[in-house]
């Protein structure tokens, strides 16, 4: 396990919350505010973390780049809606072949 002191963890949480608040304020200026405005980004982030493997930073980076490339080329050759569908189909296929994600470790149950 990885431990860190309480003051440092508290500082990390406060910094993350401040950055999220700033990002929300900027988004509120640029876009119409409604309750589900971040759902698309949340869903993509969840897919990237699961695709890369839970707890794997390298997996999240590789999955994020791969997801972005798939969506970009999908949008280039088809519509943006179809590109999202293609990206989620790739997620399903990867999870069928490797349920723990690309860089996740399998739980042997020992």
mmCIF file of N, CA and C in Angstrom:
data_model
loop_
_atom_site.group_PDB
_atom_site.id
_atom_site.type_symbol
_atom_site.label_atom_id
_atom_site.label_comp_id
_atom_site.label_asym_id
_atom_site.label_seq_id
_atom_site.Cartn_x
_atom_site.Cartn_y
_atom_site.Cartn_z
ATOM 1 N N UNK A 1 0.826 -1.184 0.000
ATOM 2 C CA UNK A 1 0.000 0.000 0.000
ATOM 3 C C UNK A 1 0.866 1.242 0.000
ATOM 4 N N UNK A 2 0.244 2.330 -0.446
ATOM 5 C CA UNK A 2 0.950 3.594 -0.511
ATOM 6 C C UNK A 2 0.342 4.545 0.505
ATOM 7 N N UNK A 3 1.146 5.074 1.395
ATOM 8 C CA UNK A 3 0.673 5.979 2.431
ATOM 9 C C UNK A 3 1.289 7.349 2.214
ATOM 10 N N UNK A 4 0.547 8.364 2.584
ATOM 11 C CA UNK A 4 1.120 9.697 2.630
ATOM 12 C C UNK A 4 0.544 10.406 3.854
ATOM 13 N N UNK A 5 1.229 11.437 4.289
ATOM 14 C CA UNK A 5 0.753 12.092 5.498
ATOM 15 C C UNK A 5 -0.553 12.840 5.251
ATOM 16 N N UNK A 6 -1.264 13.086 6.314
ATOM 17 C CA UNK A 6 -2.602 13.654 6.223
ATOM 18 C C UNK A 6 -2.588 15.081 5.682
ATOM 19 N N UNK A 7 -1.604 15.860 6.040
ATOM 20 C CA UNK A 7 -1.531 17.244 5.567
ATOM 21 C C UNK A 7 -1.327 17.296 4.056
ATOM 22 N N UNK A 8 -0.495 16.412 3.562
ATOM 23 C CA UNK A 8 -0.249 16.387 2.122
ATOM 24 C C UNK A 8 -1.498 15.934 1.368
ATOM 25 N N UNK A 9 -2.183 14.919 1.872
ATOM 26 C CA UNK A 9 -3.414 14.446 1.242
ATOM 27 C C UNK A 9 -4.469 15.543 1.257
ATOM 28 N N UNK A 10 -4.571 16.270 2.380
ATOM 29 C CA UNK A 10 -5.531 17.358 2.488
ATOM 30 C C UNK A 10 -5.208 18.458 1.473
ATOM 31 N N UNK A 11 -3.932 18.762 1.319
ATOM 32 C CA UNK A 11 -3.515 19.765 0.329
ATOM 33 C C UNK A 11 -3.828 19.329 -1.088
ATOM 34 N N UNK A 12 -3.640 18.039 -1.375
ATOM 35 C CA UNK A 12 -3.959 17.526 -2.709
ATOM 36 C C UNK A 12 -5.451 17.637 -3.007
ATOM 37 N N UNK A 13 -6.280 17.311 -2.019
ATOM 38 C CA UNK A 13 -7.727 17.395 -2.206
ATOM 39 C C UNK A 13 -8.148 18.840 -2.404
ATOM 40 N N UNK A 14 -7.599 19.745 -1.606
ATOM 41 C CA UNK A 14 -7.940 21.163 -1.737
ATOM 42 C C UNK A 14 -7.499 21.724 -3.083
ATOM 43 N N UNK A 15 -6.312 21.352 -3.544
ATOM 44 C CA UNK A 15 -5.834 21.812 -4.851
ATOM 45 C C UNK A 15 -6.714 21.284 -5.972
ATOM 46 N N UNK A 16 -7.070 20.019 -5.895
ATOM 47 C CA UNK A 16 -7.948 19.440 -6.915
ATOM 48 C C UNK A 16 -9.311 20.097 -6.934
ATOM 49 N N UNK A 17 -9.860 20.372 -5.764
ATOM 50 C CA UNK A 17 -11.172 21.027 -5.685
ATOM 51 C C UNK A 17 -11.102 22.447 -6.219
ATOM 52 N N UNK A 18 -10.014 23.161 -5.925
ATOM 53 C CA UNK A 18 -9.856 24.529 -6.434
ATOM 54 C C UNK A 18 -9.755 24.529 -7.955
ATOM 55 N N UNK A 19 -8.984 23.600 -8.516
ATOM 56 C CA UNK A 19 -8.854 23.529 -9.972
ATOM 57 C C UNK A 19 -10.181 23.152 -10.626
ATOM 58 N N UNK A 20 -10.935 22.259 -9.996
ATOM 59 C CA UNK A 20 -12.252 21.894 -10.525
ATOM 60 C C UNK A 20 -13.199 23.091 -10.476
ATOM 61 N N UNK A 21 -13.130 23.874 -9.408
ATOM 62 C CA UNK A 21 -13.964 25.063 -9.299
ATOM 63 C C UNK A 21 -13.617 26.101 -10.356
ATOM 64 N N UNK A 22 -12.337 26.297 -10.601
ATOM 65 C CA UNK A 22 -11.911 27.238 -11.638
ATOM 66 C C UNK A 22 -12.372 26.762 -13.009
ATOM 67 N N UNK A 23 -12.201 25.475 -13.280
ATOM 68 C CA UNK A 23 -12.643 24.921 -14.571
ATOM 69 C C UNK A 23 -14.154 25.062 -14.732
ATOM 70 N N UNK A 24 -14.909 24.836 -13.656
ATOM 71 C CA UNK A 24 -16.359 24.997 -13.709
ATOM 72 C C UNK A 24 -16.761 26.436 -13.957
ATOM 73 N N UNK A 25 -16.052 27.372 -13.331
ATOM 74 C CA UNK A 25 -16.342 28.792 -13.560
ATOM 75 C C UNK A 25 -16.082 29.205 -15.001
ATOM 76 N N UNK A 26 -14.995 28.719 -15.571
ATOM 77 C CA UNK A 26 -14.685 29.038 -16.974
ATOM 78 C C UNK A 26 -15.703 28.381 -17.896
ATOM 79 N N UNK A 27 -16.075 27.147 -17.610
ATOM 80 C CA UNK A 27 -17.084 26.468 -18.430
ATOM 81 C C UNK A 27 -18.423 27.185 -18.346
ATOM 82 N N UNK A 28 -18.748 27.725 -17.168
ATOM 83 C CA UNK A 28 -19.995 28.462 -17.003
ATOM 84 C C UNK A 28 -20.035 29.732 -17.828
ATOM 85 N N UNK A 29 -18.895 30.332 -18.048
ATOM 86 C CA UNK A 29 -18.826 31.534 -18.878
ATOM 87 C C UNK A 29 -18.985 31.177 -20.356
ATOM 88 N N UNK A 30 -18.378 30.068 -20.758
ATOM 89 C CA UNK A 30 -18.351 29.708 -22.174
ATOM 90 C C UNK A 30 -19.593 28.967 -22.649
ATOM 91 N N UNK A 31 -20.231 28.195 -21.773
ATOM 92 C CA UNK A 31 -21.335 27.324 -22.176
ATOM 93 C C UNK A 31 -22.558 27.575 -21.295
ATOM 94 N N UNK A 32 -23.692 27.117 -21.763
ATOM 95 C CA UNK A 32 -24.906 27.161 -20.957
ATOM 96 C C UNK A 32 -24.786 26.140 -19.835
ATOM 97 N N UNK A 33 -25.147 26.554 -18.632
ATOM 98 C CA UNK A 33 -25.033 25.668 -17.472
ATOM 99 C C UNK A 33 -26.321 24.859 -17.321
ATOM 100 N N UNK A 34 -26.176 23.533 -17.213
ATOM 101 C CA UNK A 34 -27.298 22.641 -16.935
ATOM 102 C C UNK A 34 -26.753 21.439 -16.167
ATOM 103 N N UNK A 35 -27.606 20.709 -15.470
ATOM 104 C CA UNK A 35 -27.118 19.680 -14.539
ATOM 105 C C UNK A 35 -26.244 18.597 -15.159
ATOM 106 N N UNK A 36 -26.486 18.207 -16.371
ATOM 107 C CA UNK A 36 -25.735 17.100 -16.973
ATOM 108 C C UNK A 36 -24.674 17.584 -17.954
ATOM 109 N N UNK A 37 -24.150 18.781 -17.736
ATOM 110 C CA UNK A 37 -23.250 19.352 -18.732
ATOM 111 C C UNK A 37 -21.895 18.627 -18.813
ATOM 112 N N UNK A 38 -21.464 17.946 -17.791
ATOM 113 C CA UNK A 38 -20.192 17.248 -17.839
ATOM 114 C C UNK A 38 -20.312 15.752 -18.058
ATOM 115 N N UNK A 39 -21.503 15.282 -18.335
ATOM 116 C CA UNK A 39 -21.730 13.845 -18.438
ATOM 117 C C UNK A 39 -20.925 13.209 -19.570
ATOM 118 N N UNK A 40 -20.819 13.881 -20.693
ATOM 119 C CA UNK A 40 -20.061 13.341 -21.826
ATOM 120 C C UNK A 40 -18.587 13.162 -21.459
ATOM 121 N N UNK A 41 -18.013 14.178 -20.802
ATOM 122 C CA UNK A 41 -16.606 14.089 -20.392
ATOM 123 C C UNK A 41 -16.406 13.047 -19.298
ATOM 124 N N UNK A 42 -17.358 12.965 -18.385
ATOM 125 C CA UNK A 42 -17.279 11.978 -17.309
ATOM 126 C C UNK A 42 -17.313 10.557 -17.865
ATOM 127 N N UNK A 43 -18.190 10.328 -18.822
ATOM 128 C CA UNK A 43 -18.307 9.008 -19.427
ATOM 129 C C UNK A 43 -17.033 8.626 -20.173
ATOM 130 N N UNK A 44 -16.466 9.582 -20.914
ATOM 131 C CA UNK A 44 -15.211 9.309 -21.634
ATOM 132 C C UNK A 44 -14.061 9.050 -20.660
ATOM 133 N N UNK A 45 -13.998 9.809 -19.587
ATOM 134 C CA UNK A 45 -12.937 9.594 -18.592
ATOM 135 C C UNK A 45 -13.073 8.221 -17.937
ATOM 136 N N UNK A 46 -14.302 7.823 -17.625
ATOM 137 C CA UNK A 46 -14.535 6.510 -17.037
ATOM 138 C C UNK A 46 -14.089 5.403 -17.996
ATOM 139 N N UNK A 47 -14.438 5.548 -19.264
ATOM 140 C CA UNK A 47 -14.053 4.553 -20.271
ATOM 141 C C UNK A 47 -12.537 4.467 -20.384
ATOM 142 N N UNK A 48 -11.860 5.606 -20.368
ATOM 143 C CA UNK A 48 -10.403 5.616 -20.501
ATOM 144 C C UNK A 48 -9.748 4.930 -19.303
ATOM 145 N N UNK A 49 -10.237 5.201 -18.096
ATOM 146 C CA UNK A 49 -9.658 4.570 -16.898
ATOM 147 C C UNK A 49 -9.895 3.066 -16.917
ATOM 148 N N UNK A 50 -11.092 2.642 -17.291
ATOM 149 C CA UNK A 50 -11.389 1.204 -17.345
ATOM 150 C C UNK A 50 -10.594 0.539 -18.456
ATOM 151 N N UNK A 51 -10.494 1.188 -19.598
ATOM 152 C CA UNK A 51 -9.752 0.626 -20.734
ATOM 153 C C UNK A 51 -8.275 0.466 -20.396
ATOM 154 N N UNK A 52 -7.700 1.449 -19.725
ATOM 155 C CA UNK A 52 -6.288 1.379 -19.360
ATOM 156 C C UNK A 52 -6.004 0.420 -18.229
ATOM 157 N N UNK A 53 -6.989 0.157 -17.401
ATOM 158 C CA UNK A 53 -6.788 -0.703 -16.237
ATOM 159 C C UNK A 53 -6.832 0.145 -14.985
ATOM 160 N N UNK A 54 -7.701 -0.207 -14.059
ATOM 161 C CA UNK A 54 -7.853 0.582 -12.838
ATOM 162 C C UNK A 54 -6.547 0.610 -12.064
ATOM 163 N N UNK A 55 -6.109 1.799 -11.685
ATOM 164 C CA UNK A 55 -4.892 1.949 -10.901
ATOM 165 C C UNK A 55 -3.618 2.044 -11.713
ATOM 166 N N UNK A 56 -3.702 2.037 -13.025
ATOM 167 C CA UNK A 56 -2.514 2.095 -13.867
ATOM 168 C C UNK A 56 -2.443 3.452 -14.560
ATOM 169 N N UNK A 57 -1.476 4.266 -14.157
ATOM 170 C CA UNK A 57 -1.311 5.580 -14.769
ATOM 171 C C UNK A 57 -0.870 5.455 -16.225
ATOM 172 N N UNK A 58 0.067 4.572 -16.492
ATOM 173 C CA UNK A 58 0.531 4.362 -17.864
ATOM 174 C C UNK A 58 -0.618 3.862 -18.736
ATOM 175 N N UNK A 59 -1.428 2.961 -18.193
ATOM 176 C CA UNK A 59 -2.584 2.459 -18.927
ATOM 177 C C UNK A 59 -3.582 3.550 -19.238
ATOM 178 N N UNK A 60 -3.798 4.468 -18.287
ATOM 179 C CA UNK A 60 -4.728 5.576 -18.526
ATOM 180 C C UNK A 60 -4.212 6.500 -19.618
ATOM 181 N N UNK A 61 -2.912 6.761 -19.632
ATOM 182 C CA UNK A 61 -2.333 7.626 -20.671
ATOM 183 C C UNK A 61 -2.441 6.957 -22.035
ATOM 184 N N UNK A 62 -2.071 5.693 -22.113
ATOM 185 C CA UNK A 62 -2.140 4.968 -23.384
ATOM 186 C C UNK A 62 -3.592 4.864 -23.865
ATOM 187 N N UNK A 63 -4.494 4.547 -22.941
ATOM 188 C CA UNK A 63 -5.908 4.444 -23.313
ATOM 189 C C UNK A 63 -6.472 5.797 -23.730
ATOM 190 N N UNK A 64 -6.055 6.875 -23.074
ATOM 191 C CA UNK A 64 -6.520 8.207 -23.449
ATOM 192 C C UNK A 64 -6.072 8.606 -24.843
ATOM 193 N N UNK A 65 -4.815 8.338 -25.142
ATOM 194 C CA UNK A 65 -4.314 8.638 -26.484
ATOM 195 C C UNK A 65 -5.015 7.765 -27.520
ATOM 196 N N UNK A 66 -5.149 6.480 -27.209
ATOM 197 C CA UNK A 66 -5.837 5.575 -28.136
ATOM 198 C C UNK A 66 -7.288 5.953 -28.351
ATOM 199 N N UNK A 67 -7.985 6.307 -27.263
ATOM 200 C CA UNK A 67 -9.381 6.730 -27.362
ATOM 201 C C UNK A 67 -9.500 7.990 -28.209
ATOM 202 N N UNK A 68 -8.580 8.924 -27.999
ATOM 203 C CA UNK A 68 -8.586 10.156 -28.790
ATOM 204 C C UNK A 68 -8.327 9.907 -30.264
ATOM 205 N N UNK A 69 -7.386 9.024 -30.557
ATOM 206 C CA UNK A 69 -7.087 8.700 -31.959
ATOM 207 C C UNK A 69 -8.283 8.015 -32.616
ATOM 208 N N UNK A 70 -8.905 7.080 -31.907
ATOM 209 C CA UNK A 70 -10.071 6.380 -32.452
ATOM 210 C C UNK A 70 -11.205 7.365 -32.726
ATOM 211 N N UNK A 71 -11.458 8.271 -31.777
ATOM 212 C CA UNK A 71 -12.529 9.249 -31.970
ATOM 213 C C UNK A 71 -12.197 10.230 -33.092
ATOM 214 N N UNK A 72 -10.937 10.645 -33.197
ATOM 215 C CA UNK A 72 -10.556 11.589 -34.239
ATOM 216 C C UNK A 72 -10.710 10.983 -35.622
ATOM 217 N N UNK A 73 -10.170 9.788 -35.808
ATOM 218 C CA UNK A 73 -10.304 9.152 -37.118
ATOM 219 C C UNK A 73 -11.737 8.739 -37.402
ATOM 220 N N UNK A 74 -12.466 8.351 -36.352
ATOM 221 C CA UNK A 74 -13.875 8.030 -36.536
ATOM 222 C C UNK A 74 -14.679 9.239 -36.978
ATOM 223 N N UNK A 75 -14.380 10.401 -36.402
ATOM 224 C CA UNK A 75 -15.061 11.631 -36.807
ATOM 225 C C UNK A 75 -14.655 12.037 -38.214
ATOM 226 N N UNK A 76 -13.408 11.782 -38.550
ATOM 227 C CA UNK A 76 -12.918 12.156 -39.879
ATOM 228 C C UNK A 76 -13.611 11.331 -40.967
ATOM 229 N N UNK A 77 -13.791 10.046 -40.712
ATOM 230 C CA UNK A 77 -14.373 9.169 -41.725
ATOM 231 C C UNK A 77 -15.890 9.044 -41.628
ATOM 232 N N UNK A 78 -16.459 9.268 -40.448
ATOM 233 C CA UNK A 78 -17.907 9.169 -40.259
ATOM 234 C C UNK A 78 -18.367 10.396 -39.482
ATOM 235 N N UNK A 79 -19.517 10.314 -38.837
ATOM 236 C CA UNK A 79 -20.008 11.423 -38.019
ATOM 237 C C UNK A 79 -19.440 11.336 -36.602
ATOM 238 N N UNK A 80 -19.612 12.393 -35.831
ATOM 239 C CA UNK A 80 -19.087 12.381 -34.462
ATOM 240 C C UNK A 80 -19.852 11.389 -33.575
ATOM 241 N N UNK A 81 -21.135 11.224 -33.834
ATOM 242 C CA UNK A 81 -21.905 10.238 -33.070
ATOM 243 C C UNK A 81 -21.401 8.832 -33.349
ATOM 244 N N UNK A 82 -21.139 8.553 -34.603
ATOM 245 C CA UNK A 82 -20.633 7.233 -34.977
ATOM 246 C C UNK A 82 -19.230 7.003 -34.406
ATOM 247 N N UNK A 83 -18.439 8.065 -34.313
ATOM 248 C CA UNK A 83 -17.096 7.938 -33.743
ATOM 249 C C UNK A 83 -17.167 7.532 -32.280
ATOM 250 N N UNK A 84 -18.106 8.093 -31.530
ATOM 251 C CA UNK A 84 -18.268 7.700 -30.125
ATOM 252 C C UNK A 84 -18.720 6.253 -30.014
ATOM 253 N N UNK A 85 -19.603 5.845 -30.894
ATOM 254 C CA UNK A 85 -20.062 4.458 -30.897
ATOM 255 C C UNK A 85 -18.898 3.512 -31.191
ATOM 256 N N UNK A 86 -18.065 3.870 -32.158
ATOM 257 C CA UNK A 86 -16.899 3.048 -32.505
ATOM 258 C C UNK A 86 -15.961 2.936 -31.304
ATOM 259 N N UNK A 87 -15.732 4.043 -30.598
ATOM 260 C CA UNK A 87 -14.842 4.026 -29.437
ATOM 261 C C UNK A 87 -15.390 3.113 -28.346
ATOM 262 N N UNK A 88 -16.697 3.136 -28.112
ATOM 263 C CA UNK A 88 -17.270 2.268 -27.083
ATOM 264 C C UNK A 88 -17.298 0.810 -27.515
ATOM 265 N N UNK A 89 -17.433 0.556 -28.800
ATOM 266 C CA UNK A 89 -17.348 -0.819 -29.292
ATOM 267 C C UNK A 89 -15.932 -1.364 -29.075
ATOM 268 N N UNK A 90 -14.918 -0.509 -29.294
ATOM 269 C CA UNK A 90 -13.536 -0.926 -29.035
ATOM 270 C C UNK A 90 -13.357 -1.244 -27.553
ATOM 271 N N UNK A 91 -13.964 -0.435 -26.672
ATOM 272 C CA UNK A 91 -13.902 -0.711 -25.234
ATOM 273 C C UNK A 91 -14.495 -2.083 -24.930
ATOM 274 N N UNK A 92 -15.653 -2.368 -25.481
ATOM 275 C CA UNK A 92 -16.305 -3.650 -25.232
ATOM 276 C C UNK A 92 -15.440 -4.801 -25.729
ATOM 277 N N UNK A 93 -14.855 -4.650 -26.910
ATOM 278 C CA UNK A 93 -14.005 -5.708 -27.457
ATOM 279 C C UNK A 93 -12.763 -5.937 -26.602
ATOM 280 N N UNK A 94 -12.134 -4.848 -26.145
ATOM 281 C CA UNK A 94 -10.949 -4.997 -25.294
ATOM 282 C C UNK A 94 -11.317 -5.680 -23.986
ATOM 283 N N UNK A 95 -12.452 -5.304 -23.397
ATOM 284 C CA UNK A 95 -12.846 -5.919 -22.122
ATOM 285 C C UNK A 95 -13.270 -7.373 -22.285
ATOM 286 N N UNK A 96 -13.741 -7.744 -23.464
ATOM 287 C CA UNK A 96 -14.048 -9.153 -23.707
ATOM 288 C C UNK A 96 -12.772 -9.982 -23.773
ATOM 289 N N UNK A 97 -11.718 -9.405 -24.360
ATOM 290 C CA UNK A 97 -10.451 -10.118 -24.501
ATOM 291 C C UNK A 97 -9.631 -10.041 -23.215
ATOM 292 N N UNK A 98 -9.612 -8.878 -22.606
ATOM 293 C CA UNK A 98 -8.791 -8.649 -21.407
ATOM 294 C C UNK A 98 -9.622 -7.878 -20.375
ATOM 295 N N UNK A 99 -10.353 -8.581 -19.525
ATOM 296 C CA UNK A 99 -11.301 -7.938 -18.600
ATOM 297 C C UNK A 99 -10.680 -6.943 -17.623
ATOM 298 N N UNK A 100 -9.397 -7.068 -17.299
ATOM 299 C CA UNK A 100 -8.769 -6.145 -16.352
ATOM 300 C C UNK A 100 -8.254 -4.873 -17.025
ATOM 301 N N UNK A 101 -8.475 -4.709 -18.316
ATOM 302 C CA UNK A 101 -7.986 -3.535 -19.031
ATOM 303 C C UNK A 101 -6.643 -3.824 -19.675
ATOM 304 N N UNK A 102 -6.117 -2.833 -20.389
ATOM 305 C CA UNK A 102 -4.869 -3.044 -21.127
ATOM 306 C C UNK A 102 -3.671 -3.262 -20.206
ATOM 307 N N UNK A 103 -3.553 -2.452 -19.154
ATOM 308 C CA UNK A 103 -2.394 -2.530 -18.280
ATOM 309 C C UNK A 103 -2.745 -2.947 -16.857
ATOM 310 N N UNK A 104 -3.974 -3.368 -16.628
ATOM 311 C CA UNK A 104 -4.395 -3.789 -15.296
ATOM 312 C C UNK A 104 -3.855 -5.169 -14.957
ATOM 313 N N UNK A 105 -3.737 -5.411 -13.654
ATOM 314 C CA UNK A 105 -3.270 -6.711 -13.190
ATOM 315 C C UNK A 105 -4.492 -7.583 -12.909
ATOM 316 N N UNK A 106 -4.394 -8.845 -13.225
ATOM 317 C CA UNK A 106 -5.511 -9.759 -12.944
ATOM 318 C C UNK A 106 -5.471 -10.126 -11.465
ATOM 319 N N UNK A 107 -6.646 -10.254 -10.879
ATOM 320 C CA UNK A 107 -6.766 -10.647 -9.482
ATOM 321 C C UNK A 107 -6.878 -12.155 -9.429
ATOM 322 N N UNK A 108 -5.827 -12.789 -8.930
ATOM 323 C CA UNK A 108 -5.788 -14.253 -8.907
ATOM 324 C C UNK A 108 -6.577 -14.829 -7.745
ATOM 325 N N UNK A 109 -7.007 -13.996 -6.803
ATOM 326 C CA UNK A 109 -7.791 -14.472 -5.686
ATOM 327 C C UNK A 109 -6.969 -15.110 -4.578
ATOM 328 N N UNK A 110 -5.684 -14.924 -4.590
ATOM 329 C CA UNK A 110 -4.820 -15.526 -3.583
ATOM 330 C C UNK A 110 -4.559 -14.570 -2.452
#
